[in-house]
Amino acid sequence: MVKEQRGHFMWSDAQRPLLIIDGITSGAKVTLNKMAEKSAASAGLTDEQIHELVQKSHQAKQKAYAPYSNFHVGAALHTEDGTIFTGCNVENAAYPVSCCAERTAIFKAVSEGYKSFRAIAIAGDVESEFLAPCGSCRQVMREFGTNWTVYLTKPDLSYRAMTVGELLPCSFGPEDLDKPKVKGQ
């Protein structure tokens, strides 16, 4: 189940709205709250922890170095033990050596010995839709598993929760290197 918090729709995995939040009855609100709690629990985070993670991603965005694209991105990564690492995008005049916010946060965590993550929140300045990570960042996230949560956010701090596996289906990961290979080639 994918959810949009403080928004207008609950989304199914098929990207169809399940419930329009505006104008729902009190009984439906109870059901909606239970669905939101279940979704938040999938990352093992409380609503307060999710809010903190989303806020920290937006704070990290303020530190972005983006003189060429002017596209500022921040990320906040929640490790299994609750440590939060932040990152921002860092551009370079030689464009290919720039680094995205998500990879900056993950690389900071790995450099400190962390390799198990519960969630990451990604922040940008796009108001009309949730900011999703680029393909390179999705693959770096995938290196550390498919069943951890990615919070795609908007500037108003609303978010949409997905797993890494939902963002990068049919992915290639470390376990693929151990699969049997054709001999003699």
mmCIF file of C-alpha atoms in Angstrom:
data_model
loop_
_atom_site.group_PDB
_atom_site.id
_atom_site.type_symbol
_atom_site.label_atom_id
_atom_site.label_comp_id
_atom_site.label_asym_id
_atom_site.label_seq_id
_atom_site.Cartn_x
_atom_site.Cartn_y
_atom_site.Cartn_z
ATOM 1 C CA MET A 1 0.000 0.000 0.000
ATOM 2 C CA VAL A 2 1.330 3.415 -0.938
ATOM 3 C CA LYS A 3 -0.013 6.459 0.863
ATOM 4 C CA GLU A 4 -0.096 10.198 0.466
ATOM 5 C CA GLN A 5 -0.143 12.013 3.797
ATOM 6 C CA ARG A 6 -1.979 15.375 4.133
ATOM 7 C CA GLY A 7 -3.094 14.982 0.527
ATOM 8 C CA HIS A 8 -6.231 14.048 -1.314
ATOM 9 C CA PHE A 9 -5.857 10.373 -2.206
ATOM 10 C CA MET A 10 -4.888 7.004 -0.885
ATOM 11 C CA TRP A 11 -3.141 5.181 -3.708
ATOM 12 C CA SER A 12 -3.112 1.508 -4.475
ATOM 13 C CA ASP A 13 -0.065 -0.240 -5.868
ATOM 14 C CA ALA A 14 -1.793 0.051 -9.256
ATOM 15 C CA GLN A 15 -1.738 3.864 -8.850
ATOM 16 C CA ARG A 16 -5.543 4.141 -8.651
ATOM 17 C CA PRO A 17 -7.066 6.258 -5.868
ATOM 18 C CA LEU A 18 -8.688 4.075 -3.217
ATOM 19 C CA LEU A 19 -10.302 6.830 -1.204
ATOM 20 C CA ILE A 20 -10.766 10.559 -1.609
ATOM 21 C CA ILE A 21 -9.953 12.095 1.763
ATOM 22 C CA ASP A 22 -11.881 15.381 1.304
ATOM 23 C CA GLY A 23 -15.438 15.007 2.600
ATOM 24 C CA ILE A 24 -15.116 11.492 4.065
ATOM 25 C CA THR A 25 -17.296 10.366 6.933
ATOM 26 C CA SER A 26 -15.977 9.925 10.468
ATOM 27 C CA GLY A 27 -16.158 6.132 10.084
ATOM 28 C CA ALA A 28 -14.008 6.319 6.989
ATOM 29 C CA LYS A 29 -11.545 8.546 8.853
ATOM 30 C CA VAL A 30 -11.032 5.807 11.438
ATOM 31 C CA THR A 31 -10.365 3.299 8.653
ATOM 32 C CA LEU A 32 -8.051 5.777 6.960
ATOM 33 C CA ASN A 33 -6.120 6.382 10.190
ATOM 34 C CA LYS A 34 -5.686 2.631 10.708
ATOM 35 C CA MET A 35 -4.454 2.270 7.123
ATOM 36 C CA ALA A 36 -1.982 5.141 7.650
ATOM 37 C CA GLU A 37 -0.739 3.586 10.914
ATOM 38 C CA LYS A 38 -0.213 0.236 9.182
ATOM 39 C CA SER A 39 1.656 1.907 6.337
ATOM 40 C CA ALA A 40 3.852 3.893 8.730
ATOM 41 C CA ALA A 41 4.549 0.722 10.702
ATOM 42 C CA SER A 42 5.865 -0.988 7.574
ATOM 43 C CA ALA A 43 9.051 1.100 7.950
ATOM 44 C CA GLY A 44 8.997 0.492 11.686
ATOM 45 C CA LEU A 45 8.786 4.245 12.265
ATOM 46 C CA THR A 46 6.260 6.235 14.269
ATOM 47 C CA ASP A 47 4.438 9.174 12.722
ATOM 48 C CA GLU A 48 6.721 11.471 14.739
ATOM 49 C CA GLN A 49 9.846 9.745 13.388
ATOM 50 C CA ILE A 50 8.531 10.023 9.833
ATOM 51 C CA HIS A 51 7.782 13.721 10.335
ATOM 52 C CA GLU A 52 11.296 14.278 11.733
ATOM 53 C CA LEU A 53 12.851 12.435 8.775
ATOM 54 C CA VAL A 54 10.842 14.464 6.257
ATOM 55 C CA GLN A 55 11.733 17.727 8.031
ATOM 56 C CA LYS A 56 15.438 16.842 8.089
ATOM 57 C CA SER A 57 15.380 16.091 4.357
ATOM 58 C CA HIS A 58 13.969 19.570 3.728
ATOM 59 C CA GLN A 59 16.574 21.122 6.024
ATOM 60 C CA ALA A 60 19.341 19.281 4.146
ATOM 61 C CA LYS A 61 17.968 20.657 0.865
ATOM 62 C CA GLN A 62 18.913 24.151 2.059
ATOM 63 C CA LYS A 63 22.592 23.131 1.967
ATOM 64 C CA ALA A 64 22.526 21.914 -1.648
ATOM 65 C CA TYR A 65 25.223 23.196 -4.000
ATOM 66 C CA ALA A 66 23.343 23.490 -7.296
ATOM 67 C CA PRO A 67 24.704 26.510 -9.216
ATOM 68 C CA TYR A 68 24.078 24.916 -12.633
ATOM 69 C CA SER A 69 20.629 23.341 -12.396
ATOM 70 C CA ASN A 70 19.312 25.393 -9.461
ATOM 71 C CA PHE A 71 17.528 22.118 -8.536
ATOM 72 C CA HIS A 72 18.060 21.732 -4.792
ATOM 73 C CA VAL A 73 17.543 18.290 -3.249
ATOM 74 C CA GLY A 74 17.942 17.015 0.295
ATOM 75 C CA ALA A 75 17.753 13.554 1.808
ATOM 76 C CA ALA A 76 17.548 12.130 5.311
ATOM 77 C CA LEU A 77 18.406 8.472 5.896
ATOM 78 C CA HIS A 78 17.163 6.554 8.960
ATOM 79 C CA THR A 79 19.391 3.619 9.941
ATOM 80 C CA GLU A 80 18.234 0.489 11.774
ATOM 81 C CA ASP A 81 19.468 1.874 15.098
ATOM 82 C CA GLY A 82 17.755 5.254 14.606
ATOM 83 C CA THR A 83 20.766 7.308 13.526
ATOM 84 C CA ILE A 84 19.864 9.844 10.839
ATOM 85 C CA PHE A 85 22.297 10.884 8.129
ATOM 86 C CA THR A 86 21.477 13.805 5.837
ATOM 87 C CA GLY A 87 22.748 14.674 2.404
ATOM 88 C CA CYS A 88 22.286 17.264 -0.298
ATOM 89 C CA ASN A 89 23.068 17.323 -3.984
ATOM 90 C CA VAL A 90 26.504 18.667 -4.884
ATOM 91 C CA GLU A 91 26.949 19.750 -8.501
ATOM 92 C CA ASN A 92 30.154 20.197 -10.425
ATOM 93 C CA ALA A 93 31.042 22.023 -13.649
ATOM 94 C CA ALA A 94 31.994 18.583 -14.970
ATOM 95 C CA TYR A 95 28.377 17.392 -14.699
ATOM 96 C CA PRO A 96 28.925 13.596 -14.498
ATOM 97 C CA VAL A 97 30.882 13.878 -11.245
ATOM 98 C CA SER A 98 28.030 15.584 -9.399
ATOM 99 C CA CYS A 99 26.442 13.631 -6.542
ATOM 100 C CA CYS A 100 22.758 13.399 -5.664
ATOM 101 C CA ALA A 101 21.421 13.979 -2.154
ATOM 102 C CA GLU A 102 20.305 10.369 -1.704
ATOM 103 C CA ARG A 103 23.729 8.970 -2.552
ATOM 104 C CA THR A 104 25.441 11.584 -0.378
ATOM 105 C CA ALA A 105 23.378 10.483 2.648
ATOM 106 C CA ILE A 106 23.919 6.778 1.941
ATOM 107 C CA PHE A 107 27.666 7.197 1.355
ATOM 108 C CA LYS A 108 27.977 9.188 4.606
ATOM 109 C CA ALA A 109 26.212 6.395 6.497
ATOM 110 C CA VAL A 110 28.301 3.642 4.904
ATOM 111 C CA SER A 111 31.506 5.570 5.610
ATOM 112 C CA GLU A 112 30.496 5.536 9.287
ATOM 113 C CA GLY A 113 29.872 1.772 9.270
ATOM 114 C CA TYR A 114 26.107 1.651 8.664
ATOM 115 C CA LYS A 115 24.700 -0.700 6.033
ATOM 116 C CA SER A 116 21.166 -1.417 7.249
ATOM 117 C CA PHE A 117 18.474 1.184 6.650
ATOM 118 C CA ARG A 118 14.810 1.591 7.554
ATOM 119 C CA ALA A 119 13.868 4.629 5.470
ATOM 120 C CA ILE A 120 14.985 7.634 3.477
ATOM 121 C CA ALA A 121 13.089 10.877 2.831
ATOM 122 C CA ILE A 122 13.795 12.911 -0.296
ATOM 123 C CA ALA A 123 13.015 16.633 -0.556
ATOM 124 C CA GLY A 124 12.938 19.034 -3.462
ATOM 125 C CA ASP A 125 11.220 22.253 -4.463
ATOM 126 C CA VAL A 126 8.702 20.765 -6.920
ATOM 127 C CA GLU A 127 5.215 21.613 -5.627
ATOM 128 C CA SER A 128 3.076 19.730 -8.132
ATOM 129 C CA GLU A 129 4.350 16.188 -7.560
ATOM 130 C CA PHE A 130 6.400 14.034 -5.232
ATOM 131 C CA LEU A 131 10.115 14.054 -5.951
ATOM 132 C CA ALA A 132 11.405 10.618 -6.932
ATOM 133 C CA PRO A 133 15.064 9.556 -6.977
ATOM 134 C CA CYS A 134 17.007 9.172 -10.211
ATOM 135 C CA GLY A 135 17.942 5.753 -11.547
ATOM 136 C CA SER A 136 21.469 5.842 -10.129
ATOM 137 C CA CYS A 137 20.164 6.613 -6.651
ATOM 138 C CA ARG A 138 17.553 3.858 -6.921
ATOM 139 C CA GLN A 139 20.303 1.375 -7.762
ATOM 140 C CA VAL A 140 22.465 2.550 -4.838
ATOM 141 C CA MET A 141 19.449 2.178 -2.510
ATOM 142 C CA ARG A 142 18.844 -1.287 -3.952
ATOM 143 C CA GLU A 143 22.359 -2.346 -2.950
ATOM 144 C CA PHE A 144 21.080 -2.278 0.641
ATOM 145 C CA GLY A 145 17.806 -4.170 0.071
ATOM 146 C CA THR A 146 14.380 -3.770 -1.454
ATOM 147 C CA ASN A 147 12.138 -3.757 1.625
ATOM 148 C CA TRP A 148 12.963 -0.423 3.189
ATOM 149 C CA THR A 149 10.856 2.699 2.805
ATOM 150 C CA VAL A 150 11.372 5.747 0.618
ATOM 151 C CA TYR A 151 9.364 8.866 1.475
ATOM 152 C CA LEU A 152 8.888 11.038 -1.618
ATOM 153 C CA THR A 153 8.020 14.525 -0.386
ATOM 154 C CA LYS A 154 6.735 17.921 -1.448
ATOM 155 C CA PRO A 155 7.688 21.344 0.003
ATOM 156 C CA ASP A 156 4.521 21.346 2.163
ATOM 157 C CA LEU A 157 6.001 18.257 3.956
ATOM 158 C CA SER A 158 3.381 15.901 2.541
ATOM 159 C CA TYR A 159 4.784 12.577 1.446
ATOM 160 C CA ARG A 160 4.172 9.372 -0.413
ATOM 161 C CA ALA A 161 5.690 6.161 0.985
ATOM 162 C CA MET A 162 7.041 3.411 -1.262
ATOM 163 C CA THR A 163 9.553 0.621 -0.862
ATOM 164 C CA VAL A 164 12.837 0.506 -2.747
ATOM 165 C CA GLY A 165 11.467 -2.576 -4.519
ATOM 166 C CA GLU A 166 8.451 -0.595 -5.744
ATOM 167 C CA LEU A 167 10.728 2.161 -7.038
ATOM 168 C CA LEU A 168 13.047 -0.295 -8.804
ATOM 169 C CA PRO A 169 11.135 -3.452 -9.787
ATOM 170 C CA CYS A 170 12.945 -6.407 -11.378
ATOM 171 C CA SER A 171 16.188 -5.045 -9.999
ATOM 172 C CA PHE A 172 19.757 -6.312 -9.983
ATOM 173 C CA GLY A 173 21.349 -6.711 -6.579
ATOM 174 C CA PRO A 174 24.267 -8.309 -4.736
ATOM 175 C CA GLU A 175 22.558 -11.712 -4.590
ATOM 176 C CA ASP A 176 22.474 -11.821 -8.402
ATOM 177 C CA LEU A 177 26.273 -12.087 -8.463
ATOM 178 C CA ASP A 178 26.040 -15.466 -6.697
ATOM 179 C CA LYS A 179 23.606 -17.053 -9.177
ATOM 180 C CA PRO A 180 24.837 -19.963 -11.310
ATOM 181 C CA LYS A 181 26.416 -18.886 -14.570
ATOM 182 C CA VAL A 182 26.905 -20.626 -17.900
ATOM 183 C CA LYS A 183 30.232 -22.490 -17.909
ATOM 184 C CA GLY A 184 32.859 -22.003 -20.566
ATOM 185 C CA GLN A 185 32.035 -18.438 -21.490
#
